[in-house]
Amino acid sequence: MAEIEIKGVAKRFGAFTALHQIDLTITNQEFMVLLGASGCGKTTLLRIIAGLETPSEGEVWIGGRRVDHLPPRQRGIAMVFQNYAVFPHLTVYENIAFGLRMQKKPQSEVDHRVKRTAELMHIEQLLQRYSGQLSGGQRQRVAVARALAMEPDVILMDEPLSNLDALLRLEMRAELKGVLAHSKTTAIYVTHDQVEAMSLADRIAVMHQGRIVQAASPVEVYRNPAARFVGSFIGNPPMNFLPATKSGEERFIVAGSMLKGPKASGDIEFAIRPEDMDIGPGGIPATVRVVEPLGAHTLITTDVEGKIFRVVLDSNAEAKTGDMLSLVPRADRIRWFDPQSTSAIQ
Ligand code: ATP
């Protein structure tokens, strides 16, 4: 059992605050992804959980035990980092066995665990090779196998697939997901790649400027962003935003169209995903700027009241530069944001 609780954790580097009062609970066996742009504090938070960095404030609990005063090796965690520190002068077998030998496990147990994790990671045929002779993807698997061989309650991973090419990333992603589900480990995984986050996570904690803006399932984060930042960061292309001028009780004017909206005392912001609109009468008038056929869909970049506004339509949709489209947002997909707080309005 390894639930991880982060309670009021803050981190300051001199005058700079890298993390502001983070509260987050990762449940036992959950796969949590920390997602955010470069510099938002993901690695700092992971390092605090690992014990490689001390928090300026707050507490870290793992499996019901307060650990923030304990050194990394006493926290029951294994780590896989970006530069995956696999020892080139050791064989794959000895690399995977490394932590177990440090713990002075008997040879029979070392052998059993090394072979089992090598099988899980599909590297059993490489056990006698020197790690210096491996490809990046194979080395990466060795690093993950070495972590899993420790049978940790918790595995922490910081951009572990970042050095791989696109195809290998895709393969490793699927494998990691399968292996971790099988090993019943609680995992925290740092990435700035939203596709990776969406595909791996049970929950995603979206970070921005040292804060967790939303922690929810991938679908929830995509469909119901808790803040404007989440809608603008997640999705490729991201959400479209337009000002919504209050014009009566639960009525707003968005680019000349009257739409039903939430209760609000003043003007708010309208948001819609590019794939959540249809062409039809009485919609938002949009001037086509660029048409990009993407195979299954067509991405059309338009101009609405001087703002870039993107729509994804069926690949058989016909549009060319200069056309005027009338875009009708699907009512159940519209989201509204408070322009001051930038939080979602329910
Ligand atoms: P990336 O994806 O680029 O690794 P990140 O989200 O992991 O980014 P962190 O590495 O956690 O970001 O850094 C968060 C902020 O804290 C950054 O602005 C960084 O410059 C700053 N920072 C991190 N470590 C230190 C340090 N030891 N001293 C001073 N500032 C630091």
Short mmCIF file of C-alpha atoms and ligand atoms in Angstrom, two decimals:
data_model
loop_
_atom_site.label_atom_id
_atom_site.label_comp_id
_atom_site.label_asym_id
_atom_site.label_seq_id
_atom_site.Cartn_x
_atom_site.Cartn_y
_atom_site.Cartn_z
CA MET A 1 0.00 0.00 0.00
CA ALA A 2 1.53 3.30 -0.98
CA GLU A 3 -0.65 6.32 -1.05
CA ILE A 4 1.36 9.52 -1.47
CA GLU A 5 0.20 12.70 0.21
CA ILE A 6 1.68 16.08 -0.49
CA LYS A 7 0.48 18.55 2.09
CA GLY A 8 1.07 22.27 1.69
CA VAL A 9 4.43 21.79 0.00
CA ALA A 10 6.17 25.01 -1.05
CA LYS A 11 9.65 25.48 -2.44
CA ARG A 12 11.64 28.69 -2.65
CA PHE A 13 15.02 29.13 -4.28
CA GLY A 14 16.20 32.42 -2.75
CA ALA A 15 13.60 35.04 -3.64
CA PHE A 16 12.04 32.82 -6.32
CA THR A 17 9.06 30.63 -5.44
CA ALA A 18 9.16 27.48 -7.58
CA LEU A 19 6.19 25.80 -5.81
CA HIS A 20 3.29 27.45 -4.02
CA GLN A 21 1.43 25.42 -1.39
CA ILE A 22 0.91 22.17 -3.30
CA ASP A 23 -1.73 19.76 -2.00
CA LEU A 24 -2.09 16.49 -3.87
CA THR A 25 -2.97 12.91 -2.96
CA ILE A 26 -1.93 10.07 -5.23
CA THR A 27 -3.90 6.98 -4.32
CA ASN A 28 -2.43 3.51 -3.99
CA GLN A 29 -1.52 2.03 -7.42
CA GLU A 30 -2.56 5.20 -9.21
CA PHE A 31 -0.62 6.44 -12.26
CA MET A 32 -0.36 10.20 -11.77
CA VAL A 33 1.20 12.40 -14.44
CA LEU A 34 2.56 15.85 -13.62
CA LEU A 35 2.11 17.87 -16.81
CA GLY A 36 3.14 21.42 -17.56
CA ALA A 37 5.35 23.69 -19.59
CA SER A 38 9.07 23.99 -18.97
CA GLY A 39 9.81 25.69 -15.66
CA CYS A 40 6.40 25.14 -14.03
CA GLY A 41 7.90 23.14 -11.15
CA LYS A 42 7.26 19.49 -12.14
CA THR A 43 10.80 18.27 -11.55
CA THR A 44 11.11 20.21 -8.32
CA LEU A 45 7.97 18.56 -6.96
CA LEU A 46 9.19 15.10 -8.02
CA ARG A 47 12.59 15.72 -6.44
CA ILE A 48 10.90 16.73 -3.18
CA ILE A 49 8.90 13.49 -3.16
CA ALA A 50 12.10 11.55 -3.93
CA GLY A 51 14.03 13.30 -1.17
CA LEU A 52 16.56 14.91 -3.51
CA GLU A 53 15.29 18.36 -2.55
CA THR A 54 13.90 19.59 0.78
CA PRO A 55 10.63 21.50 0.81
CA SER A 56 10.64 25.03 2.24
CA GLU A 57 7.25 24.22 3.78
CA GLY A 58 4.87 21.31 4.00
CA GLU A 59 4.94 17.57 4.42
CA VAL A 60 5.31 14.47 2.24
CA TRP A 61 3.71 11.20 3.33
CA ILE A 62 4.20 7.82 1.65
CA GLY A 63 2.18 4.80 2.73
CA GLY A 64 0.96 6.54 5.89
CA ARG A 65 4.49 7.49 6.98
CA ARG A 66 5.85 11.02 7.04
CA VAL A 67 9.01 10.93 4.90
CA ASP A 68 10.12 14.49 4.25
CA HIS A 69 12.90 14.21 6.84
CA LEU A 70 14.09 10.81 5.54
CA PRO A 71 16.87 10.24 2.99
CA PRO A 72 15.78 8.93 -0.46
CA ARG A 73 16.79 5.30 0.23
CA GLN A 74 14.47 5.08 3.22
CA ARG A 75 11.39 6.20 1.31
CA GLY A 76 10.55 2.93 -0.49
CA ILE A 77 10.76 4.52 -3.92
CA ALA A 78 12.55 3.83 -7.19
CA MET A 79 13.41 6.49 -9.73
CA VAL A 80 13.91 6.67 -13.47
CA PHE A 81 15.32 9.92 -14.74
CA GLN A 82 15.73 11.53 -18.13
CA ASN A 83 19.41 10.64 -18.41
CA TYR A 84 18.66 7.14 -17.12
CA ALA A 85 22.12 6.50 -15.61
CA VAL A 86 22.63 2.96 -16.92
CA PHE A 87 26.22 1.83 -16.24
CA PRO A 88 27.88 1.13 -19.64
CA HIS A 89 30.62 -1.10 -18.18
CA LEU A 90 28.11 -3.48 -16.59
CA THR A 91 26.00 -6.06 -18.38
CA VAL A 92 22.25 -5.58 -18.61
CA TYR A 93 21.92 -8.31 -15.98
CA GLU A 94 24.22 -6.51 -13.54
CA ASN A 95 22.55 -3.17 -14.22
CA ILE A 96 19.15 -4.60 -13.31
CA ALA A 97 20.65 -6.43 -10.33
CA PHE A 98 22.45 -3.32 -9.07
CA GLY A 99 19.98 -2.14 -6.43
CA LEU A 100 19.28 -5.69 -5.27
CA ARG A 101 23.00 -6.32 -4.72
CA MET A 102 23.20 -3.09 -2.71
CA GLN A 103 20.42 -4.50 -0.54
CA LYS A 104 22.45 -7.74 -0.22
CA LYS A 105 19.63 -9.92 -1.51
CA PRO A 106 20.55 -13.61 -1.91
CA GLN A 107 21.69 -14.62 -5.40
CA SER A 108 18.65 -16.84 -6.01
CA GLU A 109 16.32 -13.91 -5.40
CA VAL A 110 18.46 -11.53 -7.48
CA ASP A 111 18.36 -14.01 -10.33
CA HIS A 112 14.63 -14.51 -10.11
CA ARG A 113 13.82 -10.80 -9.99
CA VAL A 114 16.25 -9.83 -12.77
CA LYS A 115 14.83 -12.46 -15.11
CA ARG A 116 11.24 -11.63 -14.32
CA THR A 117 11.61 -7.85 -14.85
CA ALA A 118 13.72 -8.41 -17.97
CA GLU A 119 10.89 -10.51 -19.35
CA LEU A 120 8.36 -7.83 -18.49
CA MET A 121 10.41 -5.25 -20.38
CA HIS A 122 11.17 -7.64 -23.28
CA ILE A 123 14.94 -7.48 -22.81
CA GLU A 124 15.59 -11.03 -21.61
CA GLN A 125 17.65 -11.73 -24.74
CA LEU A 126 19.96 -8.80 -23.88
CA LEU A 127 20.92 -9.80 -20.33
CA GLN A 128 24.55 -10.67 -21.14
CA ARG A 129 25.25 -7.63 -23.29
CA TYR A 130 27.15 -4.63 -22.01
CA SER A 131 24.84 -1.66 -21.66
CA GLY A 132 27.23 0.49 -23.66
CA GLN A 133 26.30 -1.63 -26.70
CA LEU A 134 22.57 -0.95 -26.50
CA SER A 135 20.31 1.42 -28.40
CA GLY A 136 18.71 4.33 -26.55
CA GLY A 137 15.40 2.50 -26.34
CA GLN A 138 17.00 -0.66 -24.98
CA ARG A 139 18.96 1.34 -22.39
CA GLN A 140 15.74 3.00 -21.40
CA ARG A 141 14.13 -0.38 -20.80
CA VAL A 142 17.08 -1.42 -18.67
CA ALA A 143 16.61 1.69 -16.53
CA VAL A 144 12.92 0.92 -16.03
CA ALA A 145 13.67 -2.77 -15.37
CA ARG A 146 16.26 -1.80 -12.76
CA ALA A 147 13.67 0.34 -10.98
CA LEU A 148 10.96 -2.35 -11.17
CA ALA A 149 13.32 -5.10 -9.95
CA MET A 150 13.39 -3.33 -6.60
CA GLU A 151 9.66 -4.03 -6.36
CA PRO A 152 9.13 -0.51 -5.10
CA ASP A 153 5.83 0.67 -3.69
CA VAL A 154 6.38 3.87 -5.61
CA ILE A 155 8.13 4.62 -8.88
CA LEU A 156 9.02 8.18 -9.85
CA MET A 157 9.81 8.96 -13.48
CA ASP A 158 11.05 12.24 -14.91
CA GLU A 159 10.59 12.43 -18.69
CA PRO A 160 11.89 8.86 -19.03
CA LEU A 161 11.06 8.63 -22.72
CA SER A 162 12.39 12.02 -23.77
CA ASN A 163 15.49 10.70 -25.52
CA LEU A 164 13.67 8.25 -27.76
CA ASP A 165 12.46 8.73 -31.31
CA ALA A 166 8.74 9.09 -31.94
CA LEU A 167 8.02 5.47 -32.82
CA LEU A 168 9.98 4.03 -29.92
CA ARG A 169 8.28 6.46 -27.56
CA LEU A 170 4.93 5.20 -28.70
CA GLU A 171 5.95 1.56 -28.17
CA MET A 172 7.56 2.21 -24.78
CA ARG A 173 4.56 4.22 -23.66
CA ALA A 174 2.20 1.33 -24.23
CA GLU A 175 4.63 -1.09 -22.59
CA LEU A 176 5.15 1.06 -19.53
CA LYS A 177 1.43 1.38 -19.03
CA GLY A 178 0.96 -2.38 -19.21
CA VAL A 179 3.91 -3.19 -16.99
CA LEU A 180 2.98 -0.70 -14.28
CA ALA A 181 -0.64 -1.83 -14.19
CA HIS A 182 0.66 -5.38 -13.79
CA SER A 183 3.18 -4.54 -11.06
CA LYS A 184 0.60 -2.65 -8.94
CA THR A 185 3.05 0.18 -8.31
CA THR A 186 2.02 3.73 -7.48
CA ALA A 187 3.60 5.90 -10.17
CA ILE A 188 4.34 9.58 -10.62
CA TYR A 189 5.47 10.53 -14.08
CA VAL A 190 6.68 13.95 -15.18
CA THR A 191 6.27 15.11 -18.75
CA HIS A 192 5.61 18.21 -20.81
CA ASP A 193 4.11 16.05 -23.57
CA GLN A 194 0.34 16.17 -23.34
CA VAL A 195 -0.24 13.18 -25.61
CA GLU A 196 1.97 11.08 -23.36
CA ALA A 197 0.12 12.41 -20.32
CA MET A 198 -3.31 11.69 -21.77
CA SER A 199 -2.39 8.17 -22.82
CA LEU A 200 -0.63 7.08 -19.61
CA ALA A 201 -2.39 8.76 -16.74
CA ASP A 202 -5.16 7.67 -14.45
CA ARG A 203 -5.09 11.31 -13.42
CA ILE A 204 -3.19 14.31 -14.71
CA ALA A 205 -2.06 17.13 -12.43
CA VAL A 206 -1.73 20.13 -14.72
CA MET A 207 0.88 22.54 -13.35
CA HIS A 208 1.35 26.21 -14.15
CA GLN A 209 3.80 28.61 -12.54
CA GLY A 210 4.37 26.49 -9.44
CA ARG A 211 0.73 25.58 -8.85
CA ILE A 212 -1.50 22.61 -9.63
CA VAL A 213 -4.31 24.11 -11.66
CA GLN A 214 -6.31 20.91 -12.03
CA ALA A 215 -5.89 17.25 -11.05
CA ALA A 216 -8.40 15.01 -12.79
CA SER A 217 -8.78 12.19 -15.31
CA PRO A 218 -7.50 12.86 -18.83
CA VAL A 219 -11.05 13.07 -20.20
CA GLU A 220 -12.12 15.47 -17.46
CA VAL A 221 -9.08 17.70 -17.98
CA TYR A 222 -9.79 17.77 -21.71
CA ARG A 223 -13.57 18.20 -21.54
CA ASN A 224 -13.94 20.29 -18.42
CA PRO A 225 -10.84 22.40 -17.89
CA ALA A 226 -11.01 23.96 -14.44
CA ALA A 227 -9.18 27.07 -15.63
CA ARG A 228 -8.53 28.88 -18.87
CA PHE A 229 -4.88 27.82 -18.79
CA VAL A 230 -5.83 24.13 -18.93
CA GLY A 231 -8.02 24.68 -22.01
CA SER A 232 -5.30 26.68 -23.71
CA PHE A 233 -2.53 24.19 -22.86
CA ILE A 234 -4.27 20.85 -23.50
CA GLY A 235 -5.47 19.90 -26.96
CA ASN A 236 -3.79 20.24 -30.29
CA PRO A 237 -4.97 22.68 -31.46
CA PRO A 238 -6.11 24.08 -28.10
CA MET A 239 -9.47 25.58 -27.15
CA ASN A 240 -10.75 28.73 -28.83
CA PHE A 241 -11.69 31.68 -26.64
CA LEU A 242 -13.91 34.71 -27.38
CA PRO A 243 -15.26 37.51 -25.19
CA ALA A 244 -18.91 36.98 -24.16
CA THR A 245 -20.85 40.18 -23.50
CA LYS A 246 -23.70 39.90 -21.02
CA SER A 247 -26.99 40.85 -22.64
CA GLY A 248 -29.69 39.72 -20.21
CA GLU A 249 -30.31 36.93 -17.74
CA GLU A 250 -28.10 33.97 -18.81
CA ARG A 251 -27.71 35.51 -22.27
CA PHE A 252 -24.43 36.47 -23.87
CA ILE A 253 -23.38 37.87 -27.22
CA VAL A 254 -20.41 36.02 -28.70
CA ALA A 255 -19.12 37.37 -32.02
CA GLY A 256 -22.59 38.68 -32.86
CA SER A 257 -24.45 35.46 -31.90
CA MET A 258 -26.74 35.27 -28.90
CA LEU A 259 -25.97 32.25 -26.74
CA LYS A 260 -27.42 30.88 -23.51
CA GLY A 261 -24.80 30.94 -20.78
CA PRO A 262 -24.38 30.62 -17.03
CA LYS A 263 -25.52 33.01 -14.30
CA ALA A 264 -22.88 35.74 -14.13
CA SER A 265 -22.93 39.35 -13.01
CA GLY A 266 -20.97 40.71 -15.98
CA ASP A 267 -19.07 39.87 -19.14
CA ILE A 268 -17.34 36.49 -19.25
CA GLU A 269 -15.34 34.39 -21.70
CA PHE A 270 -16.68 31.79 -24.12
CA ALA A 271 -14.58 28.70 -24.96
CA ILE A 272 -15.01 25.82 -27.38
CA ARG A 273 -12.79 23.03 -28.69
CA PRO A 274 -12.11 23.14 -32.46
CA GLU A 275 -13.87 19.79 -33.03
CA ASP A 276 -17.04 20.86 -31.21
CA MET A 277 -18.57 23.03 -33.93
CA ASP A 278 -20.66 22.40 -37.03
CA ILE A 279 -21.35 24.54 -40.05
CA GLY A 280 -24.93 25.81 -40.02
CA PRO A 281 -27.13 28.89 -40.05
CA GLY A 282 -26.94 31.59 -37.35
CA GLY A 283 -23.47 30.64 -36.10
CA ILE A 284 -20.26 32.56 -35.42
CA PRO A 285 -19.11 34.27 -38.62
CA ALA A 286 -15.55 33.16 -39.42
CA THR A 287 -13.30 34.09 -42.34
CA VAL A 288 -11.18 31.19 -43.58
CA ARG A 289 -7.43 31.89 -43.50
CA VAL A 290 -5.76 28.47 -43.91
CA VAL A 291 -7.14 25.03 -44.77
CA GLU A 292 -5.04 22.01 -43.73
CA PRO A 293 -6.28 18.55 -44.76
CA LEU A 294 -5.00 16.10 -42.13
CA GLY A 295 -6.39 12.88 -43.55
CA ALA A 296 -9.18 11.93 -41.16
CA HIS A 297 -10.06 15.59 -40.52
CA THR A 298 -9.49 19.03 -41.93
CA LEU A 299 -8.11 21.79 -39.73
CA ILE A 300 -9.34 25.22 -40.72
CA THR A 301 -7.81 28.34 -39.22
CA THR A 302 -10.23 31.22 -39.36
CA ASP A 303 -10.45 34.80 -38.21
CA VAL A 304 -13.28 35.79 -35.86
CA GLU A 305 -13.34 39.49 -34.96
CA GLY A 306 -9.59 39.70 -35.55
CA LYS A 307 -8.78 36.64 -33.41
CA ILE A 308 -7.44 33.29 -34.55
CA PHE A 309 -10.21 30.71 -34.25
CA ARG A 310 -9.70 27.08 -35.27
CA VAL A 311 -12.21 24.48 -36.32
CA VAL A 312 -11.70 20.82 -37.09
CA LEU A 313 -14.21 19.47 -39.58
CA ASP A 314 -14.79 16.24 -41.52
CA SER A 315 -12.28 15.69 -44.26
CA ASN A 316 -15.05 16.12 -46.83
CA ALA A 317 -15.81 19.67 -45.64
CA GLU A 318 -15.22 22.16 -48.42
CA ALA A 319 -13.62 25.48 -47.60
CA LYS A 320 -10.98 27.71 -49.14
CA THR A 321 -9.12 30.80 -48.09
CA GLY A 322 -11.41 33.84 -48.03
CA ASP A 323 -14.67 31.87 -47.55
CA MET A 324 -17.06 32.94 -44.81
CA LEU A 325 -18.20 30.11 -42.54
CA SER A 326 -20.99 30.15 -39.99
CA LEU A 327 -19.78 28.01 -37.08
CA VAL A 328 -22.41 26.67 -34.68
CA PRO A 329 -20.94 25.56 -31.33
CA ARG A 330 -22.50 22.41 -29.85
CA ALA A 331 -24.36 23.69 -26.80
CA ASP A 332 -23.25 20.90 -24.44
CA ARG A 333 -19.59 21.48 -25.33
CA ILE A 334 -19.39 25.22 -24.66
CA ARG A 335 -17.36 26.20 -21.57
CA TRP A 336 -17.32 29.58 -19.82
CA PHE A 337 -14.53 31.25 -17.87
CA ASP A 338 -14.34 34.17 -15.49
CA PRO A 339 -12.03 36.69 -17.15
CA GLN A 340 -10.67 37.92 -13.80
CA SER A 341 -9.98 34.69 -11.91
CA THR A 342 -9.70 32.65 -15.18
CA SER A 343 -11.57 29.81 -13.40
CA ALA A 344 -14.32 27.85 -15.12
CA ILE A 345 -17.89 28.95 -14.45
CA GLN A 346 -20.23 25.99 -13.95
P1 ATP B 1 11.44 21.37 -17.27
O1 ATP B 1 10.30 20.70 -17.99
O2 ATP B 1 12.12 22.42 -18.09
O3 ATP B 1 12.37 20.42 -16.58
P2 ATP B 1 10.07 21.83 -14.75
O4 ATP B 1 8.61 22.12 -14.80
O5 ATP B 1 10.48 20.49 -14.35
O6 ATP B 1 10.74 22.25 -16.12
P3 ATP B 1 11.64 22.73 -12.51
O7 ATP B 1 12.91 22.09 -12.95
O8 ATP B 1 10.89 22.12 -11.42
O9 ATP B 1 10.67 22.92 -13.77
O10 ATP B 1 11.95 24.25 -12.16
C1 ATP B 1 10.96 25.12 -11.67
C2 ATP B 1 11.53 26.51 -11.52
O11 ATP B 1 12.46 26.51 -10.44
C3 ATP B 1 12.29 26.98 -12.74
O12 ATP B 1 12.01 28.35 -12.93
C4 ATP B 1 13.75 26.75 -12.38
O13 ATP B 1 14.58 27.69 -13.02
C5 ATP B 1 13.74 26.96 -10.88
N1 ATP B 1 14.77 26.14 -10.22
C6 ATP B 1 14.85 24.79 -10.22
N2 ATP B 1 15.91 24.37 -9.49
C7 ATP B 1 16.53 25.48 -9.03
C8 ATP B 1 17.69 25.72 -8.23
N3 ATP B 1 18.41 24.72 -7.73
N4 ATP B 1 18.01 27.01 -7.96
C9 ATP B 1 17.26 28.03 -8.44
N5 ATP B 1 16.16 27.88 -9.20
C10 ATP B 1 15.80 26.63 -9.51
#
